[in-house]
Short mmCIF file of C-alpha atoms in Angstrom, two decimals:
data_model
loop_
_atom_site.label_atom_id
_atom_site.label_comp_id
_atom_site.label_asym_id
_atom_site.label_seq_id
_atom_site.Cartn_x
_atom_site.Cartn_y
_atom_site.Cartn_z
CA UNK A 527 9.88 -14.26 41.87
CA UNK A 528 8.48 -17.14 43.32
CA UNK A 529 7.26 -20.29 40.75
CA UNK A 530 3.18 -20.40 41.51
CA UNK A 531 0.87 -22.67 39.78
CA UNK A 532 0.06 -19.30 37.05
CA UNK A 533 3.44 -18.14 36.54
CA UNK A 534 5.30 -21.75 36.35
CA UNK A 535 5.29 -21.22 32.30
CA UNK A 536 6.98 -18.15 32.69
CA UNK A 537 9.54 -19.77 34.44
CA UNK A 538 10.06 -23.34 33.30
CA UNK A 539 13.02 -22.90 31.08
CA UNK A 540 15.08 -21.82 34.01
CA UNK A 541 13.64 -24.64 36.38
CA UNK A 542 14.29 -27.50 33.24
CA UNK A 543 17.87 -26.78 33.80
CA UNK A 544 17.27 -27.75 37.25
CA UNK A 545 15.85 -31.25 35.89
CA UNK A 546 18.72 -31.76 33.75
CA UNK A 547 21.56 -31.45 36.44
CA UNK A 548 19.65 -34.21 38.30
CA UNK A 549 19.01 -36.13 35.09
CA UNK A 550 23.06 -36.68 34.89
CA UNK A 551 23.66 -37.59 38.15
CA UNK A 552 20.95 -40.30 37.75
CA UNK A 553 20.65 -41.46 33.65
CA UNK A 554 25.03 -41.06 34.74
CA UNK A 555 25.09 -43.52 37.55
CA UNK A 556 22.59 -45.98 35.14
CA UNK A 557 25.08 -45.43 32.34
CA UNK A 558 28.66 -45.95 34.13
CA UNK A 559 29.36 -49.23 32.89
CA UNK A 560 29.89 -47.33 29.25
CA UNK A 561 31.36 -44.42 30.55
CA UNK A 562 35.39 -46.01 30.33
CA UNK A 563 34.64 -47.59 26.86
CA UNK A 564 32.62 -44.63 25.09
CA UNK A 565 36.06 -42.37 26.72
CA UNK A 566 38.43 -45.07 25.44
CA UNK A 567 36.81 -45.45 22.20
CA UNK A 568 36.90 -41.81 21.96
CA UNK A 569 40.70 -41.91 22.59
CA UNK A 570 41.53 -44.02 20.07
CA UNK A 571 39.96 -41.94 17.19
CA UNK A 572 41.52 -39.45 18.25
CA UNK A 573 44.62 -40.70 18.29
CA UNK A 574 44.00 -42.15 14.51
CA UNK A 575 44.91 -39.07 12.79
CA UNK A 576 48.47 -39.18 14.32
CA UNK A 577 49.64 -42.11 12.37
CA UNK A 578 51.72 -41.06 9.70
CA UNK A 579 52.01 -43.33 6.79
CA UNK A 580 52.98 -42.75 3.56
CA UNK A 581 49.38 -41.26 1.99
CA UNK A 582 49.04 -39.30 5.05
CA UNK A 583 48.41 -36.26 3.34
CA UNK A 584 46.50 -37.84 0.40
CA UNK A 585 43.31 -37.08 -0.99
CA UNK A 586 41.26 -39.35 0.71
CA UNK A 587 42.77 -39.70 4.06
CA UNK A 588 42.09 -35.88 4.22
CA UNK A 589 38.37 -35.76 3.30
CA UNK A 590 37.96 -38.92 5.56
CA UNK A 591 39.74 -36.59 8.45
CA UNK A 592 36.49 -34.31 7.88
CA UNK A 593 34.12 -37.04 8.11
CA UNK A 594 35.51 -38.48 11.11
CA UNK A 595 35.67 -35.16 13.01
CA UNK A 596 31.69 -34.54 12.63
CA UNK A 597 31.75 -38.69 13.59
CA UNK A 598 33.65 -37.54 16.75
CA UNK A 599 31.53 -34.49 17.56
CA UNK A 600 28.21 -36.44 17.02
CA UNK A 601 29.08 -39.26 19.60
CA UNK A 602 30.22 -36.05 21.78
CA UNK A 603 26.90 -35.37 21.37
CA UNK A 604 24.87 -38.50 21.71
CA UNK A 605 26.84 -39.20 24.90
CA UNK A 606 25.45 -35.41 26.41
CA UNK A 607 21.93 -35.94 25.47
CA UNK A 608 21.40 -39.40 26.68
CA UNK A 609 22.95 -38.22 29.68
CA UNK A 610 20.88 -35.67 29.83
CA UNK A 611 17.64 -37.84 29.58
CA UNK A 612 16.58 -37.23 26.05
CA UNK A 613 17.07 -40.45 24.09
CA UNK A 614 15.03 -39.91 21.62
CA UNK A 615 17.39 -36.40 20.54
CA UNK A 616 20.55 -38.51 21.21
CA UNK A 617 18.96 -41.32 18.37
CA UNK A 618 18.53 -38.19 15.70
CA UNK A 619 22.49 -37.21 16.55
CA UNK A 620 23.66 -40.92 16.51
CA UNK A 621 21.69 -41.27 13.02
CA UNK A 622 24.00 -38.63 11.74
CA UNK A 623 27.03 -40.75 13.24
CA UNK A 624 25.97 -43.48 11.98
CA UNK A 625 25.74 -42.39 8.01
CA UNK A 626 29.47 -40.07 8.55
CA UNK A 627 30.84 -42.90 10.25
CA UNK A 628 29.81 -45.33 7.19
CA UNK A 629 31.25 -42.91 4.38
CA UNK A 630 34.81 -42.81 6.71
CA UNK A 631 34.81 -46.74 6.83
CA UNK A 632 34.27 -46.33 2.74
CA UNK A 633 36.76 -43.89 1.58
CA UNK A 634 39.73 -43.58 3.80
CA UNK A 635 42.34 -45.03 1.42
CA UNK A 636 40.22 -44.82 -1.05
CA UNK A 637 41.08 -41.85 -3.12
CA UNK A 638 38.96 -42.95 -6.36
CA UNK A 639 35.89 -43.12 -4.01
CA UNK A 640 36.63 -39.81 -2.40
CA UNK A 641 37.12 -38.52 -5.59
CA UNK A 642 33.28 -39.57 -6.09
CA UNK A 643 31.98 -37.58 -3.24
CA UNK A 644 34.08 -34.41 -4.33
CA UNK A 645 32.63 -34.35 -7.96
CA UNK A 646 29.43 -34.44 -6.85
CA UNK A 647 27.89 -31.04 -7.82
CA UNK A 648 26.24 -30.44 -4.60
CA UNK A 649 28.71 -32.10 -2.05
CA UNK A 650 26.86 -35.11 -1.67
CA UNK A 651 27.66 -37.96 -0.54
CA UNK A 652 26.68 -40.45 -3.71
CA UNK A 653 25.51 -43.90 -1.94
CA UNK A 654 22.65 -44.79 -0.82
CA UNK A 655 22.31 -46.06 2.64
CA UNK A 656 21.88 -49.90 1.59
CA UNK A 657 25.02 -49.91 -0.70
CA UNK A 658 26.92 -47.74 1.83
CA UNK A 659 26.26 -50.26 4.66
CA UNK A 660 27.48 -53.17 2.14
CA UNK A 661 30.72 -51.21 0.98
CA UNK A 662 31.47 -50.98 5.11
CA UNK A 663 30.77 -54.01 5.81
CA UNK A 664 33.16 -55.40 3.24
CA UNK A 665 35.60 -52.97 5.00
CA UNK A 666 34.85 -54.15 8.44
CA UNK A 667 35.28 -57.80 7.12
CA UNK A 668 38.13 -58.27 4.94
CA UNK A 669 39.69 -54.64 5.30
CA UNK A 670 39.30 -53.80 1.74
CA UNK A 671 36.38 -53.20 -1.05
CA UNK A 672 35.72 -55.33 -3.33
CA UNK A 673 34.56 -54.63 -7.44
CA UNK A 674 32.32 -57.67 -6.64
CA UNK A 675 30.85 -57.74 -3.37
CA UNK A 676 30.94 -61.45 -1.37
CA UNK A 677 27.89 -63.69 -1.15
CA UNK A 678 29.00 -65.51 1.98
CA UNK A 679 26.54 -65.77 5.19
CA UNK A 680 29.20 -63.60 7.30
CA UNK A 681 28.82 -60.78 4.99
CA UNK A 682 24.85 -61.29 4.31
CA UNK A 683 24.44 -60.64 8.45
CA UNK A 684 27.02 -58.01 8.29
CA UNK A 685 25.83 -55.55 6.01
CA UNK A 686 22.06 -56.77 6.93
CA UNK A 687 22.82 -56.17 10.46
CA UNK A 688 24.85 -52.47 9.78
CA UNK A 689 21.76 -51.48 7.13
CA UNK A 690 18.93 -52.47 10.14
CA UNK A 691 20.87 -50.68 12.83
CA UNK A 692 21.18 -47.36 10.69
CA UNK A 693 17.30 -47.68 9.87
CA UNK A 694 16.49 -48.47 13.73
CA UNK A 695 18.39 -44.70 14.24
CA UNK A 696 16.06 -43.23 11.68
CA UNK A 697 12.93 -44.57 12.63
CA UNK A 698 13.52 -43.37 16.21
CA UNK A 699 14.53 -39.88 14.09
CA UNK A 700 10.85 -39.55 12.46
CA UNK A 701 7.62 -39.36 13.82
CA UNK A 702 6.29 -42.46 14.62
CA UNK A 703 3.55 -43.76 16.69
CA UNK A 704 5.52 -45.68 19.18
CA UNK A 705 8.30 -43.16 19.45
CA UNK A 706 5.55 -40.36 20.47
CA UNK A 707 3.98 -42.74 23.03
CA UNK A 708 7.22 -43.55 24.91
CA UNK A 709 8.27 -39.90 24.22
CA UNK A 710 4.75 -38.73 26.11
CA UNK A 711 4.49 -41.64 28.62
CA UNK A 712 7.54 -40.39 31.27
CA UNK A 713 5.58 -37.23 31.24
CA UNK A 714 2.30 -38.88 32.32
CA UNK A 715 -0.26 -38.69 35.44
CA UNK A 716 -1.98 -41.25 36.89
CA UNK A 717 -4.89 -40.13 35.29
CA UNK A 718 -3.34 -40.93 32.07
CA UNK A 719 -2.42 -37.07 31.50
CA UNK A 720 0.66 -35.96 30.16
CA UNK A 721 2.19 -33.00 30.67
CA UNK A 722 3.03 -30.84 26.86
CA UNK A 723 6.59 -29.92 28.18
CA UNK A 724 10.46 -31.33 27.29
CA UNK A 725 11.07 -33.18 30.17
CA UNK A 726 14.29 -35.33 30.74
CA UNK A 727 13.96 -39.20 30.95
CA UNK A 728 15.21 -40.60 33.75
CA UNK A 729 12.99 -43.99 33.68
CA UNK A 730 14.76 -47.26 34.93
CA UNK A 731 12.52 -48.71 32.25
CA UNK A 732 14.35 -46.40 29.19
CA UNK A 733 17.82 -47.47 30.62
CA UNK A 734 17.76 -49.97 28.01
CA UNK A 735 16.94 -47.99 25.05
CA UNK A 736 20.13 -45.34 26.03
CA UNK A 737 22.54 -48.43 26.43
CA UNK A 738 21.50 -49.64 22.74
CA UNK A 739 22.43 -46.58 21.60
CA UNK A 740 25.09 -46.17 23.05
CA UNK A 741 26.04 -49.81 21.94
CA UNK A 742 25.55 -48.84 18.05
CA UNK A 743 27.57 -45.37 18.48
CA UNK A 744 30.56 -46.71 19.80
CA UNK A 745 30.60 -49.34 17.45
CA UNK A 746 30.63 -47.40 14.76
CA UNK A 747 33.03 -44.69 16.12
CA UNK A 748 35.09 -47.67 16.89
CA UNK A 749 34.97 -48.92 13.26
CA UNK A 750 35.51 -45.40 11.87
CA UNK A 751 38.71 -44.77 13.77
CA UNK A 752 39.92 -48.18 13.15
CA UNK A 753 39.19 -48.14 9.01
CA UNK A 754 40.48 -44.88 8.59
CA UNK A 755 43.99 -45.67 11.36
CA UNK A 756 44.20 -48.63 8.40
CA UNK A 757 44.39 -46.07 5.49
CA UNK A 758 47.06 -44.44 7.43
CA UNK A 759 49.33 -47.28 7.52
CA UNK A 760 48.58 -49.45 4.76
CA UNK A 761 50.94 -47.68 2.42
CA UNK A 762 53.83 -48.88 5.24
CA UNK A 763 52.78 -52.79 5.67
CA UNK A 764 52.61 -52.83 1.27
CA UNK A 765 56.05 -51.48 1.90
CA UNK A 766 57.45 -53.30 4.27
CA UNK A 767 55.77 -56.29 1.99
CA UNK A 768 57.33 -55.78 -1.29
CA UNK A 769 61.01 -54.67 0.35
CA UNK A 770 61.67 -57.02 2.95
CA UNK A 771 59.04 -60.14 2.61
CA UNK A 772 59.28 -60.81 -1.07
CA UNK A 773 58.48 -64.86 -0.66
CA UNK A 774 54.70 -65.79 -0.86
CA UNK A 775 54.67 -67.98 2.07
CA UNK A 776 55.13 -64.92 4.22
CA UNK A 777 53.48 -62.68 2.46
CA UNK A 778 50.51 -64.72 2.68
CA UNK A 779 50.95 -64.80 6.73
CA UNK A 780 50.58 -61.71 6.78
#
């Protein structure tokens, strides 16, 4: 049946599919310059889970292995929907990333912190987002977590910056003004008219907005996979530490 100006309703779910397949080849071709690193980055935490230290199997290596698979399938995601040309769905998915990517940082290696999240009596995770993004950022900084967090400037921006970026996601996550008007405005007339339908973005003028988050995701897949490749081997450099580096000088190089 042919698509007429009375029937198109009928029809548009079928004819949106249409849209998206040119949406790749276009938000793709804006996007290519991330393409290698989001598949690199990708690579690499997937790779993660084949070191095999020591703790391999322990407690909170394999509740971090959990976390870090939904981490992987959400920037699987975000990837697809930017792509796609809906930003605005891809910030909601990368919000989720974002919070499961914080919590591996945090526990892998950690088993009296995973042990936290597991006595919890309905599976939740116990941190709130501002302490979460501090406890990473120690993580990301000086590889460990301290009982007394740092007051140094490095570590103020750090966990300022992580905490900021994770409330950017949300905002862009709940209804908001300016998210609705951008949301409406690549669905617009020139009478000032926009159309009540999903449509996919393919504005040069939102390229920016799907590069930043594609910026924040891989980051923070990156730092996942890299925190919880560290809980993996850590048990073999405190080995390698205490049997065959026993004076201080070297042990404090390295």
């Amino acid at each position: 049946m042919d698509i007429t100006p009375d029937n198109w309703p009928d029809h548009y779910w079928n004819y949106l599919a249409q849209l998206e397949v040119h949406a790749i080849d276009k938000n793709h071709h804006a996007l290519k310059p991330w393409d290698e690193l989001a598949e690199k980055c990708m690579n690499l935490a997937i790779k993660a889970p084949f070191l095999k230290g020591e703790e391999s199997g322990s407690k909170s290596l394999k509740l971090a292995a959990a976390f870090l698979k939904r981490v992987m399938s959400d920037f699987r995601g975000v990837w697809l929907l930017i792509n796609w040309g809906y930003p605005y769905q891809a910030a909601c998915v990368a919000s989720s990333l974002y919070e499961n990517a914080l919590v591996v940082n945090c526990i892998s290696g950690r088993d009296d912190l995973a042990e936290e999240i597991l006595a919890d009596k309905n599976g939740d995770v116990p941190w709130k987002p501002q302490l979460l993004s501090k406890m990473a950022a120690q993580r990301d900084l000086f590889d460990e977590i301290k009982n007394n967090p740092p007051s140094g400037k490095d570590f103020e921006q750090a966990w300022r910056l992580c905490y900021h970026n994770y409330k950017l996601l949300c905002k862009m996550k709940h209804p908001t003004l300016q998210q609705i008007k951008d949301e409406t405005s690549h669905a617009m007339n020139t009478k000032g008219q926009f159309a009540v339908i999903p449509l996919p973005d393919t504005r040069e003028s939102a390229v920016g907005l799907k590069q930043m988050i594609m910026v924040i995701a891989i980051s923070k897949l990156f730092s996942a996979a890299k925190c919880f490749a560290q809980g993996e081997i850590v048990n073999i450099l405190l080995k390698i530490k205490n049997s065959f580096l026993p004076t201080k000088q070297i042990l404090i190089g390295l």
